[in-house]
PDB file of C-alpha atoms in Angstrom:
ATOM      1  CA  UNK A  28     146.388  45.664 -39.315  1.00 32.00           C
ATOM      2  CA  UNK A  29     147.869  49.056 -39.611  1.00 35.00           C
ATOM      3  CA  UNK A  30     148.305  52.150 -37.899  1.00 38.00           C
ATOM      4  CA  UNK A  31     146.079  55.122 -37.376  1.00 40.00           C
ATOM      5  CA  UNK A  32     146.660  58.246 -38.091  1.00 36.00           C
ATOM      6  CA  UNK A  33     149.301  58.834 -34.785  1.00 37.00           C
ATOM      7  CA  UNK A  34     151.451  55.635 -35.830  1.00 39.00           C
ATOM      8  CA  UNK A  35     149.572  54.124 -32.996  1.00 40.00           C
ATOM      9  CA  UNK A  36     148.391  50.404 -33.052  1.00 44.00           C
ATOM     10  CA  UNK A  37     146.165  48.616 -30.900  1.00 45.00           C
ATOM     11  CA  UNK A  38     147.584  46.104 -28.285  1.00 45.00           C
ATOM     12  CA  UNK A  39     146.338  43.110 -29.156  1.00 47.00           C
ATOM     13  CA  UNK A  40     148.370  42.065 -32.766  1.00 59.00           C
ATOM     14  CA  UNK A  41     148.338  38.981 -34.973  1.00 69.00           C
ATOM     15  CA  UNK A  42     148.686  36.711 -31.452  1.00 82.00           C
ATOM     16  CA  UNK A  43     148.370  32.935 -32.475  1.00 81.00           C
ATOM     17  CA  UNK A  44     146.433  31.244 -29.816  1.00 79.00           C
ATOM     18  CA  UNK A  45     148.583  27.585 -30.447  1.00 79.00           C
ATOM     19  CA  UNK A  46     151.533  30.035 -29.363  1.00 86.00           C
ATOM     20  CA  UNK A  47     152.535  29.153 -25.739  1.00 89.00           C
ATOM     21  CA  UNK A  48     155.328  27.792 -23.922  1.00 91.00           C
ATOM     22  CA  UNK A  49     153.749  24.496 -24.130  1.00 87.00           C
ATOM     23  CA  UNK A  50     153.337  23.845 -27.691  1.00 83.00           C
ATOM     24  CA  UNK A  51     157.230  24.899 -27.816  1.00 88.00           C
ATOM     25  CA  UNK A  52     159.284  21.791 -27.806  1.00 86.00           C
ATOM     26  CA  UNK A  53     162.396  23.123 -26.644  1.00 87.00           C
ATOM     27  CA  UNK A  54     165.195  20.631 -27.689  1.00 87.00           C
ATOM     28  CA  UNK A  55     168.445  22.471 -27.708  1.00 88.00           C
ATOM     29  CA  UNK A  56     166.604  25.931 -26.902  1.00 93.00           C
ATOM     30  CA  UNK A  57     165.970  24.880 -23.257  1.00 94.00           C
ATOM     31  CA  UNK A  58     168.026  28.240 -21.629  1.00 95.00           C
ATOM     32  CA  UNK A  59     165.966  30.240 -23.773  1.00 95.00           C
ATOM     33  CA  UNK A  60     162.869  29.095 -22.919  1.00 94.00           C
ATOM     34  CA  UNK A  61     163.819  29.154 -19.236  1.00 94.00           C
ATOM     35  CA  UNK A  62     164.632  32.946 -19.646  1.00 94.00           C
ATOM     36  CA  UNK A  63     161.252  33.930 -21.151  1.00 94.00           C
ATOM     37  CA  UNK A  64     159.423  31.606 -18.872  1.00 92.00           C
ATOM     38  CA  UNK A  65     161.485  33.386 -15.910  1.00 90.00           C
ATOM     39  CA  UNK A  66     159.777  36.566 -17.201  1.00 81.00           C
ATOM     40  CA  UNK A  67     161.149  39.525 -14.647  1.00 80.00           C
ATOM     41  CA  UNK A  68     162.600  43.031 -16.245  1.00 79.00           C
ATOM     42  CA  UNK A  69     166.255  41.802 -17.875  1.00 84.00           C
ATOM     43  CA  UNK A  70     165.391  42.545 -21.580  1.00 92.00           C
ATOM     44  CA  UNK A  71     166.034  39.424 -24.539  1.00 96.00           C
ATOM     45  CA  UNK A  72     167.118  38.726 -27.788  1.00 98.00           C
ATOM     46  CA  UNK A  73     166.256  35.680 -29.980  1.00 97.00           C
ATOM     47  CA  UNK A  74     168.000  35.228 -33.146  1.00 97.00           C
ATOM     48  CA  UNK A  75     168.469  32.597 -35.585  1.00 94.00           C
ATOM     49  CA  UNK A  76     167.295  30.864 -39.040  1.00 91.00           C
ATOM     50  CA  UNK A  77     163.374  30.752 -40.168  1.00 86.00           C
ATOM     51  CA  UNK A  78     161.557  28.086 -38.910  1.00 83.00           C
ATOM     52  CA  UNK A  79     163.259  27.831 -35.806  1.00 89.00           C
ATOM     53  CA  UNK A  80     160.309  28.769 -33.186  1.00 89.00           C
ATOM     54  CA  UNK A  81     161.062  32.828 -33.086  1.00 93.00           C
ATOM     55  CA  UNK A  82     158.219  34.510 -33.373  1.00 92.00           C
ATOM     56  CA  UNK A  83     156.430  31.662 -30.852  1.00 92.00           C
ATOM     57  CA  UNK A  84     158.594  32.093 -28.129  1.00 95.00           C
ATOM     58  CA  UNK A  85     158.273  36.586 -28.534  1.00 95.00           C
ATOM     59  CA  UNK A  86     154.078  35.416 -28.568  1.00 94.00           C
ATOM     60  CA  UNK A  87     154.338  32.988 -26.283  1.00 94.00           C
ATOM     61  CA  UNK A  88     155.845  35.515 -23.869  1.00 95.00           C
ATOM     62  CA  UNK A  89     153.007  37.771 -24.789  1.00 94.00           C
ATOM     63  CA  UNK A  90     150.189  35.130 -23.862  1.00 92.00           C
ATOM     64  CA  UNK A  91     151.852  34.470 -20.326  1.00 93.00           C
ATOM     65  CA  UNK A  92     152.261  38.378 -19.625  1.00 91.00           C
ATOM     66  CA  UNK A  93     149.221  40.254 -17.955  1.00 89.00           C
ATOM     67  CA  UNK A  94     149.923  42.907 -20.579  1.00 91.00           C
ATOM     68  CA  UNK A  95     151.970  43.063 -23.322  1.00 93.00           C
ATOM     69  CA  UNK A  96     152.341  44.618 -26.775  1.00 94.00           C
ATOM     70  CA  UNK A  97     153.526  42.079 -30.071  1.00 95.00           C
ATOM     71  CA  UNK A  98     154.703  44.126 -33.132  1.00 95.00           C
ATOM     72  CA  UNK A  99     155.756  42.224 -35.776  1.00 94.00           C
ATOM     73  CA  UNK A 100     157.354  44.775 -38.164  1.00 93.00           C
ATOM     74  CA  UNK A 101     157.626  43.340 -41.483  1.00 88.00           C
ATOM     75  CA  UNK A 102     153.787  42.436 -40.858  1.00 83.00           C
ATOM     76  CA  UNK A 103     152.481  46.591 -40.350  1.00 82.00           C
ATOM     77  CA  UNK A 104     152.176  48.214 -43.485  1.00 78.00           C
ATOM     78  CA  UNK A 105     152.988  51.872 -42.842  1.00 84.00           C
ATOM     79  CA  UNK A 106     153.937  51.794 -39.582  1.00 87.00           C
ATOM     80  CA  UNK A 107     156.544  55.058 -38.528  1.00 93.00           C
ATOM     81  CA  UNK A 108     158.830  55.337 -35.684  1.00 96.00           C
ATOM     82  CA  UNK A 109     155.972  56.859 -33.607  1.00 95.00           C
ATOM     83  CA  UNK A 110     155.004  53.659 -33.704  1.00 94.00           C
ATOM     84  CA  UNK A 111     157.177  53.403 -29.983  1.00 96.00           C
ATOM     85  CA  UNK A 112     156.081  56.734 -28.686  1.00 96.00           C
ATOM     86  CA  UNK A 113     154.521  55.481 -24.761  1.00 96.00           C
ATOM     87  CA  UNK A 114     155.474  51.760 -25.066  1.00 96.00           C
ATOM     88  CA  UNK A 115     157.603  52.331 -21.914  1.00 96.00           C
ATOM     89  CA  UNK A 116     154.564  52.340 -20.628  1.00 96.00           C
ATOM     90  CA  UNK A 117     153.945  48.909 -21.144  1.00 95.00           C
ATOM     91  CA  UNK A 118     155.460  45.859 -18.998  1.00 95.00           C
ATOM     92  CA  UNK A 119     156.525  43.606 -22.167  1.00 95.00           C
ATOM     93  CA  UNK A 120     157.329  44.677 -25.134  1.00 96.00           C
ATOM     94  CA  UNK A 121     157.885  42.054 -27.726  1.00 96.00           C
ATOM     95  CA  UNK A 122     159.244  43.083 -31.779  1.00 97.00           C
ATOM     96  CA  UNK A 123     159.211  40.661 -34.616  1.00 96.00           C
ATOM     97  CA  UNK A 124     161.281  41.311 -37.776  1.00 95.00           C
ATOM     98  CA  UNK A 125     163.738  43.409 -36.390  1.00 96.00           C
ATOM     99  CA  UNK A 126     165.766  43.055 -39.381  1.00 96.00           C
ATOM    100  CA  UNK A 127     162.947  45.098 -40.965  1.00 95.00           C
ATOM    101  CA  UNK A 128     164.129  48.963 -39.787  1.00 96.00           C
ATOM    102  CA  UNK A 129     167.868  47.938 -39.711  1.00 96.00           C
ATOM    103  CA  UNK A 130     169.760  50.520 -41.970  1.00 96.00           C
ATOM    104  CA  UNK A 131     167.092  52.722 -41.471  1.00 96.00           C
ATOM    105  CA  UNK A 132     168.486  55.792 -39.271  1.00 97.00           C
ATOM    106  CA  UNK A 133     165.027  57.147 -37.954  1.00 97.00           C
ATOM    107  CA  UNK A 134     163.431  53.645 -36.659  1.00 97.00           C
ATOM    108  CA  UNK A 135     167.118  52.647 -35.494  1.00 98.00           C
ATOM    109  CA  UNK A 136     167.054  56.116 -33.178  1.00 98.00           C
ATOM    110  CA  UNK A 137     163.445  55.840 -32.042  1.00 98.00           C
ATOM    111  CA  UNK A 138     164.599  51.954 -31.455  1.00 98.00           C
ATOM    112  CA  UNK A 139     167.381  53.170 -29.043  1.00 98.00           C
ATOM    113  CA  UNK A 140     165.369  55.902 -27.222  1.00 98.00           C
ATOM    114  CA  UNK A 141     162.800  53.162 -26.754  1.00 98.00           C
ATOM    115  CA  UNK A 142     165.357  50.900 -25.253  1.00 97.00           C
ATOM    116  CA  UNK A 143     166.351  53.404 -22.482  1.00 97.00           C
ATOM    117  CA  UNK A 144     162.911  54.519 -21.677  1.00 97.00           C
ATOM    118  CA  UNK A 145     162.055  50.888 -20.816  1.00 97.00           C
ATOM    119  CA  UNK A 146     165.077  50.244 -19.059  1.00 95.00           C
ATOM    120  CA  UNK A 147     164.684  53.019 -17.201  1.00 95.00           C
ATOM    121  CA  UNK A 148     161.021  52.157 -16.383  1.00 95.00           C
ATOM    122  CA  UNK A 149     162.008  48.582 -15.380  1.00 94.00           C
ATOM    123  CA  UNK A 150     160.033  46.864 -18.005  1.00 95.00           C
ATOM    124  CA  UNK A 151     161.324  44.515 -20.486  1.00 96.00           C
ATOM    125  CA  UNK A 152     161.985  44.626 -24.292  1.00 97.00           C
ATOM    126  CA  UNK A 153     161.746  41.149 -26.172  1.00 97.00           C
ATOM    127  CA  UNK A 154     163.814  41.473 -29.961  1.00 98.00           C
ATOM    128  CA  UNK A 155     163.491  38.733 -32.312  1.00 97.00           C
ATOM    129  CA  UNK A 156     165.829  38.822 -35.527  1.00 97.00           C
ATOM    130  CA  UNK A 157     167.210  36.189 -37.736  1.00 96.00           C
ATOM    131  CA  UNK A 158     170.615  37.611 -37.098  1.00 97.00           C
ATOM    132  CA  UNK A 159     172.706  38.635 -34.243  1.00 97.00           C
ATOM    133  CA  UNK A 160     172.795  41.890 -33.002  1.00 97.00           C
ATOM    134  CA  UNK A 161     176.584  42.608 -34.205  1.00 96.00           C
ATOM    135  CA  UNK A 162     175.307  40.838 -37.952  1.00 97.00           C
ATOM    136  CA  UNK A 163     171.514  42.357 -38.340  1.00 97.00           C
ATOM    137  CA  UNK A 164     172.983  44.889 -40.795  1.00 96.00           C
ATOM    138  CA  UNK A 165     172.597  47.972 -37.779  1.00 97.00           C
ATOM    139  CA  UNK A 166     173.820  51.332 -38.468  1.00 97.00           C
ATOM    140  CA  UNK A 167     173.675  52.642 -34.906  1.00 97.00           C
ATOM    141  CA  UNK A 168     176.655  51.047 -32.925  1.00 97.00           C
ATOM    142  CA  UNK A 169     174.909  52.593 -29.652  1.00 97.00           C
ATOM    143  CA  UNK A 170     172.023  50.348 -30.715  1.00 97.00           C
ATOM    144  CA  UNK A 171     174.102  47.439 -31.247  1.00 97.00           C
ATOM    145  CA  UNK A 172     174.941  47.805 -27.856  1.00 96.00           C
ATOM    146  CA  UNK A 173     172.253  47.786 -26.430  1.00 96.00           C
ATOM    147  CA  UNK A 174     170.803  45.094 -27.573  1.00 96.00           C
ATOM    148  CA  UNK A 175     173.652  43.100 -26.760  1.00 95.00           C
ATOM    149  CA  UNK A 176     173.325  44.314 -22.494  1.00 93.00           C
ATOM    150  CA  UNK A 177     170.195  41.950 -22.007  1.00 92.00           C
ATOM    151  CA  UNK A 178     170.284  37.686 -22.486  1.00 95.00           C
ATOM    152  CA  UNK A 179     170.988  37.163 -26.388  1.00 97.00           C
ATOM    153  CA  UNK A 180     169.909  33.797 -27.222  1.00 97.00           C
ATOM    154  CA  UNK A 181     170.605  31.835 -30.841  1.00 97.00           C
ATOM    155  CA  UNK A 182     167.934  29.394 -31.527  1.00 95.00           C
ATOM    156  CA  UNK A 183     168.518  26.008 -32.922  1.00 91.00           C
ATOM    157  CA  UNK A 184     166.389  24.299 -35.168  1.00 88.00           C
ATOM    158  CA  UNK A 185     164.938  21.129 -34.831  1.00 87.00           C
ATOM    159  CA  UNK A 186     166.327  17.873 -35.650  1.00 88.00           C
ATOM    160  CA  UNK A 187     163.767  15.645 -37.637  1.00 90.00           C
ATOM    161  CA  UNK A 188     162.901  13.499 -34.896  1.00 91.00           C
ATOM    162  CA  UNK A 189     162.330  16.623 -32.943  1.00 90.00           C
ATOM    163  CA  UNK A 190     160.082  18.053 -35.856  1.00 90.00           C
ATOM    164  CA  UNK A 191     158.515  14.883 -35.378  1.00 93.00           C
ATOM    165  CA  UNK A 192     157.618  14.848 -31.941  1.00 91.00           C
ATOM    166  CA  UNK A 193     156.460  18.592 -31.954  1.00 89.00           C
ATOM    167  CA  UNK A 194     154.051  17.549 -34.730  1.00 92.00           C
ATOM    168  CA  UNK A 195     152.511  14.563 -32.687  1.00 93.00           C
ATOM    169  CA  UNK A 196     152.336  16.504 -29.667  1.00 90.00           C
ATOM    170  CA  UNK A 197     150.345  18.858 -31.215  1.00 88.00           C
ATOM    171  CA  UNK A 198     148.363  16.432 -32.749  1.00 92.00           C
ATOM    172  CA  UNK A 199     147.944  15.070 -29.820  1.00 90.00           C
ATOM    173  CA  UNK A 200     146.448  18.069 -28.300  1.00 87.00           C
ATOM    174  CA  UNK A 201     143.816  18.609 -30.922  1.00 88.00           C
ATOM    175  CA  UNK A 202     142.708  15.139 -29.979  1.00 90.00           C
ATOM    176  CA  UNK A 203     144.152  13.028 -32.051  1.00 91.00           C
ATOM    177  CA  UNK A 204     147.259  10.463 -32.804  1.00 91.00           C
ATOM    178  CA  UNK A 205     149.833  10.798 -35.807  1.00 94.00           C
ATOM    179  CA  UNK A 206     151.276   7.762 -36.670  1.00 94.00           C
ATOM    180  CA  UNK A 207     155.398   7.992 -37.220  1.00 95.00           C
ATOM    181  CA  UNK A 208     154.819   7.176 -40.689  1.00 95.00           C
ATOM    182  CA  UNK A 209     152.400   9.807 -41.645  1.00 95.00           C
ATOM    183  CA  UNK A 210     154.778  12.451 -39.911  1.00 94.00           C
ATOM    184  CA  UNK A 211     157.970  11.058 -41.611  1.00 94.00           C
ATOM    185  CA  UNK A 212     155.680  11.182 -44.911  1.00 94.00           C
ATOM    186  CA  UNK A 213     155.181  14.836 -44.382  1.00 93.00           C
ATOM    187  CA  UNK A 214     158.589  16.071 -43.411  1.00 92.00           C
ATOM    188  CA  UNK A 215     159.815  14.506 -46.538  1.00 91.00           C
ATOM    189  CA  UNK A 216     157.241  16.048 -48.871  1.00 88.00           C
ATOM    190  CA  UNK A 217     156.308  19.235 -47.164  1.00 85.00           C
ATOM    191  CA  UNK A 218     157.608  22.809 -46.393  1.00 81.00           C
ATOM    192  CA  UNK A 219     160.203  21.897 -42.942  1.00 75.00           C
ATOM    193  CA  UNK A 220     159.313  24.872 -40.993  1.00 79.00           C
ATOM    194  CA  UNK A 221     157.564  24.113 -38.097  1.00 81.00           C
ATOM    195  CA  UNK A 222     154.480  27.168 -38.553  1.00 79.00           C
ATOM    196  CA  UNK A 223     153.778  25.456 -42.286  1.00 84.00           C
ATOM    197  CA  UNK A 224     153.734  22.097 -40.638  1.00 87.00           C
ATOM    198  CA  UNK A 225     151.663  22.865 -38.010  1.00 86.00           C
ATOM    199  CA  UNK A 226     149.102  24.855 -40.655  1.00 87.00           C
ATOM    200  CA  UNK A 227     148.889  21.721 -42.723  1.00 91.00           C
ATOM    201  CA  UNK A 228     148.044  19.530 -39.914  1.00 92.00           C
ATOM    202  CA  UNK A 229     145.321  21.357 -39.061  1.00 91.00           C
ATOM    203  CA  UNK A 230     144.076  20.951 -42.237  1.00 92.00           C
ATOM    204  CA  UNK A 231     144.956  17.009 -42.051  1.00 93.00           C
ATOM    205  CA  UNK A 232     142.260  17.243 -38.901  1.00 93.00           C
ATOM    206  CA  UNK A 233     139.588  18.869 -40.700  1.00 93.00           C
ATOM    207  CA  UNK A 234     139.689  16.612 -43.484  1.00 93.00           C
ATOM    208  CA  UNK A 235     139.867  13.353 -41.633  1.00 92.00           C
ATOM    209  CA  UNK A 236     137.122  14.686 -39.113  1.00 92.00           C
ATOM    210  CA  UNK A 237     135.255  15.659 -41.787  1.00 93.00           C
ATOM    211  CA  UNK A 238     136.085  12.356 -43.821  1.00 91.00           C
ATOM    212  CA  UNK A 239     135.224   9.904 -41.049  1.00 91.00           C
ATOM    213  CA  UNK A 240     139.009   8.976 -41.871  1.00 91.00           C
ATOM    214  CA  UNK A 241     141.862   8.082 -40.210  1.00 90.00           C
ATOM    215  CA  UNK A 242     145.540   9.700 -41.155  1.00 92.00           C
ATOM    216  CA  UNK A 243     147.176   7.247 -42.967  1.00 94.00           C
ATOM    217  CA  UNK A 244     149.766   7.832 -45.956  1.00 94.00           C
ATOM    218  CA  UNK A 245     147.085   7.244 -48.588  1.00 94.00           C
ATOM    219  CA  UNK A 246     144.629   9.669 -47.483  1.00 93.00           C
ATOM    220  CA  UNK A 247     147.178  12.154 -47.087  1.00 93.00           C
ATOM    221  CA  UNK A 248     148.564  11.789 -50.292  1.00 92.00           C
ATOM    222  CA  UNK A 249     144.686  12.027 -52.194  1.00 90.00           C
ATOM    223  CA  UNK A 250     144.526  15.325 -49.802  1.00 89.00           C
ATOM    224  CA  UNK A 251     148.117  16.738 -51.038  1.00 88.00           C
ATOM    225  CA  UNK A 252     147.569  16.117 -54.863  1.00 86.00           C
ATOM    226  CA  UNK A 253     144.214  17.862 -54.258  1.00 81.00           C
ATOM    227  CA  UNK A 254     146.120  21.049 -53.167  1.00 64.00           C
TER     228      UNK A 254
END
């Protein structure tokens, strides 16, 4: 979705409705996950590697928010600075892709001035980055300071038997059971991060709903070589 003619975007943005705190198995991100779910005005940053359950957490924090504003960055094709003007205005404000405007002097400056404005309006300003503050590659120290004053969180990803149980759990809440060898069979075959995973098994439903079939190795397989 892009922006109008003012830079301004709508509120509602690329949300993911399986995006709660829920669905988020938290194993080794459990303070994290207690900060967001804590909600109140300290502002956050979550860092770390893709795949790690980012950009969940930043829309999960939008779902459980009464009103909030998701922009993921490196997802708004010509989007400018303006882009911030009134988001003070705004309880939550969660950005995606930070690493997106770093080097770039005008959407590091309106990035700062946004940062005061919401501190100073007691709101709260959710970052998400696959690098730490100090490491994103900033060219604004003041800005690297500030991002640094609120909770700064790196995420850890999953182990495989944690990958595991988020995929069964999820499974589980479309309705169905997948069997530990089916999931092992994936994780060893399949993209590892957890938004891919989850994609595919919805797919996995469809096609066993629509096959009258159980998930079992075999039938995934047929449905893999298919494409």
């Amino acid at each position: 979705m892009g922006a109008d003619s003012s830079g301004q975007l709508p509120l509602q943005l690329q949300l993911r409705d399986s995006a709660t705190f829920d669905n988020f198995l938290e194993e080794g991100n459990e303070l994290a996950l207690q900060a967001l779910r804590a909600g109140g005005g300290e502002s956050l940053y979550l860092w770390g590697p893709p795949g790690c359950g980012k950009s969940h957490l930043l829309q999960a924090a939008c779902h459980a928010s009464p009103t909030a504003v998701y922009l993921p960055l490196g997802g708004i094709e010509g989007a400018q600075p303006a882009l911030f003007d009134g988001l003070e205005a705004i309880p939550v404000v969660a950005i995606d892709d930070l690493g997106v405007i770093a080097g770039d002097p005008e959407w590091e400056i309106a990035l700062f001035h946004l940062y005061n404005r919401i501190r100073e309006a007691g709101g709260r300003l959710l970052c998400v980055a696959d690098h730490s503050p100090a490491a994103l590659g900033l060219a604004l120290p003041d800005l690297v300071t500030r991002l640094g004053w609120g909770l700064v969180f790196r995420l850890q990803i999953l182990s495989d038997a944690g990958r595991r149980r988020a995929l069964q759990r999820r499974a589980r809440r479309r309705g169905f059971e997948l069997p530990d060898e089916v999931a092992d069979y994936l994780l060893r075959r399949q993209p590892r991060d957890m938004n891919s995973l989850f994609v595919l098994l919805e797919r996995l439903d469809e096609a066993s709903l629509a096959a009258q079939r159980r998930l079992t190795i075999p039938f995934v397989r047929g449905l893999l070589q298919e494409g």
